[in-house]
PDB file of C-alpha atoms in Angstrom:
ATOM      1  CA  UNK A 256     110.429 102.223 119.295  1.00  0.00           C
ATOM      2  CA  UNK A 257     107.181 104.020 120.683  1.00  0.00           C
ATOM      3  CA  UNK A 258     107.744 106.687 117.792  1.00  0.00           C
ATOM      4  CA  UNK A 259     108.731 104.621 115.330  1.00  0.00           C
ATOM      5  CA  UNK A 260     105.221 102.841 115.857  1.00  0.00           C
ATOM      6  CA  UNK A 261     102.955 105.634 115.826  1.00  0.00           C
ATOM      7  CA  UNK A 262     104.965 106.774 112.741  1.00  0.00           C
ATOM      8  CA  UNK A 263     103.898 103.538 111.535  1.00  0.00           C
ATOM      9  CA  UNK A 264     100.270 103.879 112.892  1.00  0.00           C
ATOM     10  CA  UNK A 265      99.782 107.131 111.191  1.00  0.00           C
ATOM     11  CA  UNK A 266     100.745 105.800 107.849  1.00  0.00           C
ATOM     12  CA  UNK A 267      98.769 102.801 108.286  1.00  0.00           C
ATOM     13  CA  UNK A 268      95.722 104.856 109.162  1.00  0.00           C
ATOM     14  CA  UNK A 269      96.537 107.524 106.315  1.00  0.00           C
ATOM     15  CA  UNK A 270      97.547 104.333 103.425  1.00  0.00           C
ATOM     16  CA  UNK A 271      94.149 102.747 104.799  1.00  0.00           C
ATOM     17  CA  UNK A 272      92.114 106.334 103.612  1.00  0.00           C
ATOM     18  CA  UNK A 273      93.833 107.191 100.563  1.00  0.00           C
ATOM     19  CA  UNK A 274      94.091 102.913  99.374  1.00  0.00           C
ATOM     20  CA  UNK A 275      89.802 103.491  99.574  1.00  0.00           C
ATOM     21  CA  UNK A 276      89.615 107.081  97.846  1.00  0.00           C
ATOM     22  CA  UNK A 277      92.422 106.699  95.076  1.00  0.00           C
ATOM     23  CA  UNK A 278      90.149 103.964  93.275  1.00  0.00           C
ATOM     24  CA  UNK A 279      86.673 105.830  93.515  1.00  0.00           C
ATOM     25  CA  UNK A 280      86.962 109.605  94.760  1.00  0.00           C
ATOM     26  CA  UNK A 281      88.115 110.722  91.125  1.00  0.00           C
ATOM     27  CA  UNK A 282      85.303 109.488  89.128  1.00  0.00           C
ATOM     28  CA  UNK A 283      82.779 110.189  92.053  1.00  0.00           C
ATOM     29  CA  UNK A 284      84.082 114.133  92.060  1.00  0.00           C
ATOM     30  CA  UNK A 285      84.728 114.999  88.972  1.00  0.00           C
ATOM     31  CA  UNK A 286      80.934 116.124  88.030  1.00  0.00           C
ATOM     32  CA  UNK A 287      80.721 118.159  91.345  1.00  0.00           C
ATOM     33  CA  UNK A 288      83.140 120.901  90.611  1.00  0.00           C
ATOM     34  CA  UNK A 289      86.909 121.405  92.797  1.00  0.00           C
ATOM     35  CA  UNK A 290      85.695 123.840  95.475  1.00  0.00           C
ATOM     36  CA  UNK A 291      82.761 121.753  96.314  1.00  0.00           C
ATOM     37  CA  UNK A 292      84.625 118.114  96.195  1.00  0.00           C
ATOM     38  CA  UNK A 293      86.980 119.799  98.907  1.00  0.00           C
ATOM     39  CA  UNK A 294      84.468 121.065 101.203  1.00  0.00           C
ATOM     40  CA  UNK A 295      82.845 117.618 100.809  1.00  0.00           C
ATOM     41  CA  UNK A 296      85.806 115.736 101.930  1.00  0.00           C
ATOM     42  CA  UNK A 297      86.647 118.337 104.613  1.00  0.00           C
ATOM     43  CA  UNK A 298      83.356 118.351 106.230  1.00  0.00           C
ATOM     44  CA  UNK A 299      83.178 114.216 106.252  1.00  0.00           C
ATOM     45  CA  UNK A 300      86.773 113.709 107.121  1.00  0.00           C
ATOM     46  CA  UNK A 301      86.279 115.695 110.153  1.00  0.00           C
ATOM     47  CA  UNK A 302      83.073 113.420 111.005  1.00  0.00           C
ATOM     48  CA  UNK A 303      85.267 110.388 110.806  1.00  0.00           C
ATOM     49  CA  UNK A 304      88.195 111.679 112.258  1.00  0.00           C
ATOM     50  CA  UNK A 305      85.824 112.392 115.412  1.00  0.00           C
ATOM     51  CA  UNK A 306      84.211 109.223 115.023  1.00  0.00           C
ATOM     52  CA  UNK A 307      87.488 107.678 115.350  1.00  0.00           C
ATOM     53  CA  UNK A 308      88.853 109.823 118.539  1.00  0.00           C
ATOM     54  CA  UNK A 309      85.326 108.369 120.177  1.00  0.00           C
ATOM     55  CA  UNK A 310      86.755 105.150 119.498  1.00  0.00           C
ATOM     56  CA  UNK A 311      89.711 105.472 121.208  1.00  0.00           C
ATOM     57  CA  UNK A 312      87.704 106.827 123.809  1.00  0.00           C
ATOM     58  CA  UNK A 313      86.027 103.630 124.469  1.00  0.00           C
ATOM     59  CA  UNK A 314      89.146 101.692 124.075  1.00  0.00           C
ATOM     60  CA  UNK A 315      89.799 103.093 127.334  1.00  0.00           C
ATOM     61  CA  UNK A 316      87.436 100.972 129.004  1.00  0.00           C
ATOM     62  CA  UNK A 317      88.629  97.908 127.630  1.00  0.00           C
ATOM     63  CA  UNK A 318      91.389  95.804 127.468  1.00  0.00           C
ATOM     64  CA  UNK A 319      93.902  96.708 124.784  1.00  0.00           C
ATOM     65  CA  UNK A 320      93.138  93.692 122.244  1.00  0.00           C
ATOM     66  CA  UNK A 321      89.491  94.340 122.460  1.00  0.00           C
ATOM     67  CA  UNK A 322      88.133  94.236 118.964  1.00  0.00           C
ATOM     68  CA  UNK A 323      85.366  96.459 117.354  1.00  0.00           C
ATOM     69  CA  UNK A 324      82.724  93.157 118.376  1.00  0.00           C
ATOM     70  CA  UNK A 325      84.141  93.082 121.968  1.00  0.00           C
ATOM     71  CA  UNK A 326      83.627  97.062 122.151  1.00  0.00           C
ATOM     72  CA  UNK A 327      79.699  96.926 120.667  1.00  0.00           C
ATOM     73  CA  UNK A 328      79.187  93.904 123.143  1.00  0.00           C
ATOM     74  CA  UNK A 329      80.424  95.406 126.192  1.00  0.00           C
ATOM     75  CA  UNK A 330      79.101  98.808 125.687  1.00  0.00           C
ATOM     76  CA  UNK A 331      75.980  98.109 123.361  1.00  0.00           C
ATOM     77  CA  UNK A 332      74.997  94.969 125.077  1.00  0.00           C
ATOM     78  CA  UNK A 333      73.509  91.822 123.497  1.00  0.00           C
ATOM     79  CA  UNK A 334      70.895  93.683 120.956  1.00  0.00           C
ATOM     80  CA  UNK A 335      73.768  95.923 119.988  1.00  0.00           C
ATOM     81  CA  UNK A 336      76.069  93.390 119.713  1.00  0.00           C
ATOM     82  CA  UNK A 337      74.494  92.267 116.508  1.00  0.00           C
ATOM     83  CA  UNK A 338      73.832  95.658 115.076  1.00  0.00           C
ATOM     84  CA  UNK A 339      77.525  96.676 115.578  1.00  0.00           C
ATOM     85  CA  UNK A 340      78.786  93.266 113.809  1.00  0.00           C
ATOM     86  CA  UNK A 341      76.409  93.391 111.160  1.00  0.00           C
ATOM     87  CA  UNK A 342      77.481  97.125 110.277  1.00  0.00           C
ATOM     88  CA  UNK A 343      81.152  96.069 110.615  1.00  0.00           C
ATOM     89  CA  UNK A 344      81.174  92.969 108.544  1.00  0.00           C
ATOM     90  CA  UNK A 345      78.662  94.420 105.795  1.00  0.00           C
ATOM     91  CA  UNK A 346      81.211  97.707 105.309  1.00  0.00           C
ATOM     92  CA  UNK A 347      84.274  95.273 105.519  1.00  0.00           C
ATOM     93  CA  UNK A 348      82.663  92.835 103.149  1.00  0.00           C
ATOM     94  CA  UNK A 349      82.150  96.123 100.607  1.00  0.00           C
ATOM     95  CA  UNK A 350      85.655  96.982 101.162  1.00  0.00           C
ATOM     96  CA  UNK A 351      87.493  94.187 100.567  1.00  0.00           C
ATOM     97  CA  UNK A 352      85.337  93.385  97.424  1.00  0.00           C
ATOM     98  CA  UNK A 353      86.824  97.162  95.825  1.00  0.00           C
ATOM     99  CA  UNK A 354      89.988  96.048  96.851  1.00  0.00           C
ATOM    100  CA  UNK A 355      90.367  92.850  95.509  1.00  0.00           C
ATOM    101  CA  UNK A 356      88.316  93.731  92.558  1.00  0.00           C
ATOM    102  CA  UNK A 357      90.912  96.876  91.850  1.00  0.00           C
ATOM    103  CA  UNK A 358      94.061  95.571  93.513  1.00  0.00           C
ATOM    104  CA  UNK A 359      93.274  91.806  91.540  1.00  0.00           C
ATOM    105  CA  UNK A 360      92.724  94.164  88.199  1.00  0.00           C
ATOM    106  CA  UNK A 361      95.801  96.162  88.563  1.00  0.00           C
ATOM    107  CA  UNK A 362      98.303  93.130  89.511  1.00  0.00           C
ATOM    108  CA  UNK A 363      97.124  91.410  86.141  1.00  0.00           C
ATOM    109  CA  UNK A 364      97.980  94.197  84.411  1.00  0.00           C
ATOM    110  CA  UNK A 365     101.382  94.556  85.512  1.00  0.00           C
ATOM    111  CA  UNK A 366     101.826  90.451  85.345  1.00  0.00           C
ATOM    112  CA  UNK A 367     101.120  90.673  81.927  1.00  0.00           C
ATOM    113  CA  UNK A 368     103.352  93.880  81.229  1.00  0.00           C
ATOM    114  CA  UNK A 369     106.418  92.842  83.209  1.00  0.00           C
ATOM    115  CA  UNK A 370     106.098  89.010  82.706  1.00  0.00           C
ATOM    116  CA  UNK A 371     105.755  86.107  80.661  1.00  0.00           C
ATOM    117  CA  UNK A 372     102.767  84.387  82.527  1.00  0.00           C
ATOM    118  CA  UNK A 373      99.762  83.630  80.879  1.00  0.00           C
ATOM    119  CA  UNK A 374      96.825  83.823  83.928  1.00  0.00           C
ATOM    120  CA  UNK A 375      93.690  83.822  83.618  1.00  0.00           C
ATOM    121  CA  UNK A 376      92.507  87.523  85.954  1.00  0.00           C
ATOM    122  CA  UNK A 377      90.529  85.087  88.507  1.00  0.00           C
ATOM    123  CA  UNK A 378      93.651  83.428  89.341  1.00  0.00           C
ATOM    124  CA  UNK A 379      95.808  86.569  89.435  1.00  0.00           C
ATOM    125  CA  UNK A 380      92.887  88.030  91.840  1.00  0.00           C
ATOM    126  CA  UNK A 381      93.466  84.635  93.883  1.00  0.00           C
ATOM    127  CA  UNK A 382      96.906  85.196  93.752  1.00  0.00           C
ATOM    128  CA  UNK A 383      96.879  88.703  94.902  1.00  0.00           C
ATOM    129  CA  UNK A 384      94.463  87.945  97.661  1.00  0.00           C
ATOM    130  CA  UNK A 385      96.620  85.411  99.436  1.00  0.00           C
ATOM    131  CA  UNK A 386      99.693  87.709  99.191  1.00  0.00           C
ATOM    132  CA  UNK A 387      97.630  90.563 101.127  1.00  0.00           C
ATOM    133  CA  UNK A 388      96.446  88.011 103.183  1.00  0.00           C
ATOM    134  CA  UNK A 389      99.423  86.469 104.360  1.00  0.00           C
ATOM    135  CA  UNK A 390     101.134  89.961 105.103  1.00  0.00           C
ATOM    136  CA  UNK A 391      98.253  90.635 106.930  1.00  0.00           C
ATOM    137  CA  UNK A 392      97.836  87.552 108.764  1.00  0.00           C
ATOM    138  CA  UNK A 393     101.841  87.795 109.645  1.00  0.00           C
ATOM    139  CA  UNK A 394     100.736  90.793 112.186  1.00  0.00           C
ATOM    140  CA  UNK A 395     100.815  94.207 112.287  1.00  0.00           C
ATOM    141  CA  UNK A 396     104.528  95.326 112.576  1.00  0.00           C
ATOM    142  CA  UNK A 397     104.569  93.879 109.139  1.00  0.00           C
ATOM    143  CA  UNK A 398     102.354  95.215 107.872  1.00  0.00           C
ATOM    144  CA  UNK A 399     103.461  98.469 109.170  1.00  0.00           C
ATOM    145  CA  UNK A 400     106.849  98.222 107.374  1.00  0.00           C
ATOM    146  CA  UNK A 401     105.210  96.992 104.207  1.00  0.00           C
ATOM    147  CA  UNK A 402     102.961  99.899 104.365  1.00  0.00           C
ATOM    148  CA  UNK A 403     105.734 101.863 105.036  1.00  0.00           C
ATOM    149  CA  UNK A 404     107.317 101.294 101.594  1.00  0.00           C
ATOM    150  CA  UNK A 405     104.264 101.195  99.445  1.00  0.00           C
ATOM    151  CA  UNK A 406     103.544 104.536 100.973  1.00  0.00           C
ATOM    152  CA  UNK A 407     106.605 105.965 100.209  1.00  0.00           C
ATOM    153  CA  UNK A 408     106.673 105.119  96.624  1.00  0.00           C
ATOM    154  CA  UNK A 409     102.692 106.291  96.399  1.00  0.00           C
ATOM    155  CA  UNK A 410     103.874 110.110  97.604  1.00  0.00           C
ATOM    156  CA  UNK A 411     106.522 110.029  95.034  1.00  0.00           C
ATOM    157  CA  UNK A 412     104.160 108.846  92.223  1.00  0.00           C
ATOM    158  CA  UNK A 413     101.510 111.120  92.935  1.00  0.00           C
ATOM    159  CA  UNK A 414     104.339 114.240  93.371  1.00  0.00           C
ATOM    160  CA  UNK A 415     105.273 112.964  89.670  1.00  0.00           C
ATOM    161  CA  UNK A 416     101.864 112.535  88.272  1.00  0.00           C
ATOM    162  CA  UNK A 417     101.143 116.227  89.805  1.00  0.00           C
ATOM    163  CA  UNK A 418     104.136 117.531  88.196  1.00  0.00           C
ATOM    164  CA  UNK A 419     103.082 116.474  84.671  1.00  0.00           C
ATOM    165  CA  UNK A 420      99.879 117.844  85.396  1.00  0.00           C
ATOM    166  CA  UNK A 421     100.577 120.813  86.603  1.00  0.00           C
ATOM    167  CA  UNK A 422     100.781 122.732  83.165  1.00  0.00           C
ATOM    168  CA  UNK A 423      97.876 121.429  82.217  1.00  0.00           C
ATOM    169  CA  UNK A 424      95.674 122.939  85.062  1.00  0.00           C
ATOM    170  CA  UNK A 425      92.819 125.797  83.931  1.00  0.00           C
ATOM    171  CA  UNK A 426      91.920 127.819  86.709  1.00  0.00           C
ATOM    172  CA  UNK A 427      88.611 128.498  85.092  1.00  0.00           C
ATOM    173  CA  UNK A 428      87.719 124.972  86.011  1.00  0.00           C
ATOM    174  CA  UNK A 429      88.731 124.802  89.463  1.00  0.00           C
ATOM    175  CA  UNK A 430      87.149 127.600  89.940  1.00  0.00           C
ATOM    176  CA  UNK A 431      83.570 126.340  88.441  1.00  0.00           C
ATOM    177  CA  UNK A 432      80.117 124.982  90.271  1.00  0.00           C
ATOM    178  CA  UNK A 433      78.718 121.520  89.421  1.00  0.00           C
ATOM    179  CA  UNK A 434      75.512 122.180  86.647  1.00  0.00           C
ATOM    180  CA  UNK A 435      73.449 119.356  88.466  1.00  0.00           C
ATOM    181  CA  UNK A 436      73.648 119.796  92.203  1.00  0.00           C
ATOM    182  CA  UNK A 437      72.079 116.190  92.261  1.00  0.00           C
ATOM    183  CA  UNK A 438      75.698 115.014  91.910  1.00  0.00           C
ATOM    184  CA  UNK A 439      76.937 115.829  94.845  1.00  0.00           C
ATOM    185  CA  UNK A 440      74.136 113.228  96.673  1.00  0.00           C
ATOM    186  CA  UNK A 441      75.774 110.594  94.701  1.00  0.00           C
ATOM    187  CA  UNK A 442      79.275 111.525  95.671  1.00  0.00           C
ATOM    188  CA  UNK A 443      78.622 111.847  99.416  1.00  0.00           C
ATOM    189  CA  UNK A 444      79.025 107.704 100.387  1.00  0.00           C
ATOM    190  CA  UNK A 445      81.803 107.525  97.962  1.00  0.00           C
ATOM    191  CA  UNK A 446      83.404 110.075  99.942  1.00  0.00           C
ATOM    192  CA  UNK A 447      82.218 108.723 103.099  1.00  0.00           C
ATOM    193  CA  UNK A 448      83.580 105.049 102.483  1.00  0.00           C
ATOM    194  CA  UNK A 449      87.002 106.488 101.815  1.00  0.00           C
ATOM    195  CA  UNK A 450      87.307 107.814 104.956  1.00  0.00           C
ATOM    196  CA  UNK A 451      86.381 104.024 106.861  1.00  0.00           C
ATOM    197  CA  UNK A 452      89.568 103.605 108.427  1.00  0.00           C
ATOM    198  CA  UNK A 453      87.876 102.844 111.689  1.00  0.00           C
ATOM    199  CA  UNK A 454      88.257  98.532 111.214  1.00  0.00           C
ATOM    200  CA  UNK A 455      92.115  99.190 111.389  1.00  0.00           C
ATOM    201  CA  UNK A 456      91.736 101.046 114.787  1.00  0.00           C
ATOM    202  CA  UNK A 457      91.451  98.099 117.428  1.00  0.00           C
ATOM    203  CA  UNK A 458      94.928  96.749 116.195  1.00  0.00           C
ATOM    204  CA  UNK A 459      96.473 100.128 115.880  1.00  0.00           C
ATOM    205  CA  UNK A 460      95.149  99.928 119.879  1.00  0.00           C
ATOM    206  CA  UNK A 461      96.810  97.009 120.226  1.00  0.00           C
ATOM    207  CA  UNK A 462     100.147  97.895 118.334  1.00  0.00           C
ATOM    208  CA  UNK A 463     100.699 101.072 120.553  1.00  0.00           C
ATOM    209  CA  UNK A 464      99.717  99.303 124.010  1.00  0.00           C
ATOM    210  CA  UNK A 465      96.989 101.435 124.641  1.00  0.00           C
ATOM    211  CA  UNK A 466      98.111 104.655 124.539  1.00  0.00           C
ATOM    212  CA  UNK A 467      95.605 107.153 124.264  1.00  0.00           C
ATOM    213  CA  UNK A 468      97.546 110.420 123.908  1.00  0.00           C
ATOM    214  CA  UNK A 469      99.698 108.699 120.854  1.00  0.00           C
ATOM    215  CA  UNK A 470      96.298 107.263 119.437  1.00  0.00           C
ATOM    216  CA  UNK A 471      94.948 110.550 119.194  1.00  0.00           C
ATOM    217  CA  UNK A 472      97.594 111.488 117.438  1.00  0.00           C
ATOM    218  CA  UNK A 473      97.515 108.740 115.151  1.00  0.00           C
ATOM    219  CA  UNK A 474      94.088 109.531 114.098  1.00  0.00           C
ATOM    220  CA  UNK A 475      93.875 112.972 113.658  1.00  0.00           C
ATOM    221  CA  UNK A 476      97.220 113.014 111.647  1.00  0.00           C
ATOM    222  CA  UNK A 477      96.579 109.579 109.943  1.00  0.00           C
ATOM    223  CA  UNK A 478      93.160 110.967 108.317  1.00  0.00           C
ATOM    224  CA  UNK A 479      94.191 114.211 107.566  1.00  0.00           C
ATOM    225  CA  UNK A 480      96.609 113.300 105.486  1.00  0.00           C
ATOM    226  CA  UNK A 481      94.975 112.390 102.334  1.00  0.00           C
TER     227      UNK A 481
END
């Protein structure tokens, strides 16, 4: 059971980063060149990924269903407290407005494809936003196996979109610098946001009891898969 969870954990962690990049990182890149987007999301993955093993780290010091406003109040104190919550809630705010705004988009789309119905996109976006919510609200192990499945049919889409692709590919352009190095300012929070996994890490905590040497795992795995 312990490795079926942190098989689990990984995926959530990895589903979490590539659910944030697949909706902005392709637009965001494309005017900075290949070489450059890579080193770009190297350089900032590995700043999250160590953000997120110092995490873990303080987890250590608290119980195991401490969450990220417990954490900034017992290490940060009361002045912190607010900074940390603010922070949190403002980037989880910005989150789950792409989300919905995408996720609402693209379940319209295939409603009115695949179906009959005849709803107007706000109520499709309301309708999408409960069934996330209620999967969520559920608990963790289901999401896990949920997660499990979309991410399973997301590898084999993308291995099929790459494969039709594929000819297509001009080494001259990957090989080719952005013309206006000012892009590359504009790409950097795009890139950075897609790494924010770090509001799923106090339940992963909780969903693997605590354990740090799994954790660890977890994270540096998780984020370094997309």
């Amino acid at each position: 059971m312990t490795t079926s969870k942190t098989i689990g954990s990984t995926l959530i962690i990895a589903g979490t980063t590539i659910g944030a990049g697949m909706l902005a990182l392709p637009i965001a890149s494309a005017g900075i060149g290949f070489t450059t987007s890579i080193f770009t999301m190297i350089l900032l993955w590995a700043l999250m990924a160590f953000t997120a093993l110092l995490m873990v780290e303080l987890h250590q010091y608290a119980d195991n269903d401490a969450t990220l406003h417990t954490l900034a109040t017992q290490i940060l104190g009361k002045k912190g407290k607010f900074v940390g919550a603010f922070a949190m809630l403002f980037l989880f705010y910005a989150l789950c407005a792409a989300y919905i705004a995408g996720g609402g988009a693209q379940f319209n789309s295939r409603l009115n494809e695949w179906t009959s119905f005849n709803l107007s996109p706000s109520s499709v976006t309301v309708v999408f936003t409960l069934i996330v919510a209620t999967i969520i609200t559920i608990g963790t192990s289901t999401v896990d196996k949920v997660n499990r499945v979309l991410f399973i049919v997301k590898v084999i889409t993308m291995a099929m979109v790459l494969s039709f692709l594929a000819p297509n590919v001009t080494r001259g352009y990957l090989m080719s610098m952005p013309v206006e190095q000012g892009l590359i300012f504009a790409a950097l929070p795009v890139v950075f946001t897609s790494f924010g996994f770090h509001g799923s890490i106090p339940s992963i905590v909780r969903y693997l009891d605590g354990d740090t040497k799994n954790l660890r795992k977890v994270m540096l795995i998780g984020s370094s898969l997309p």
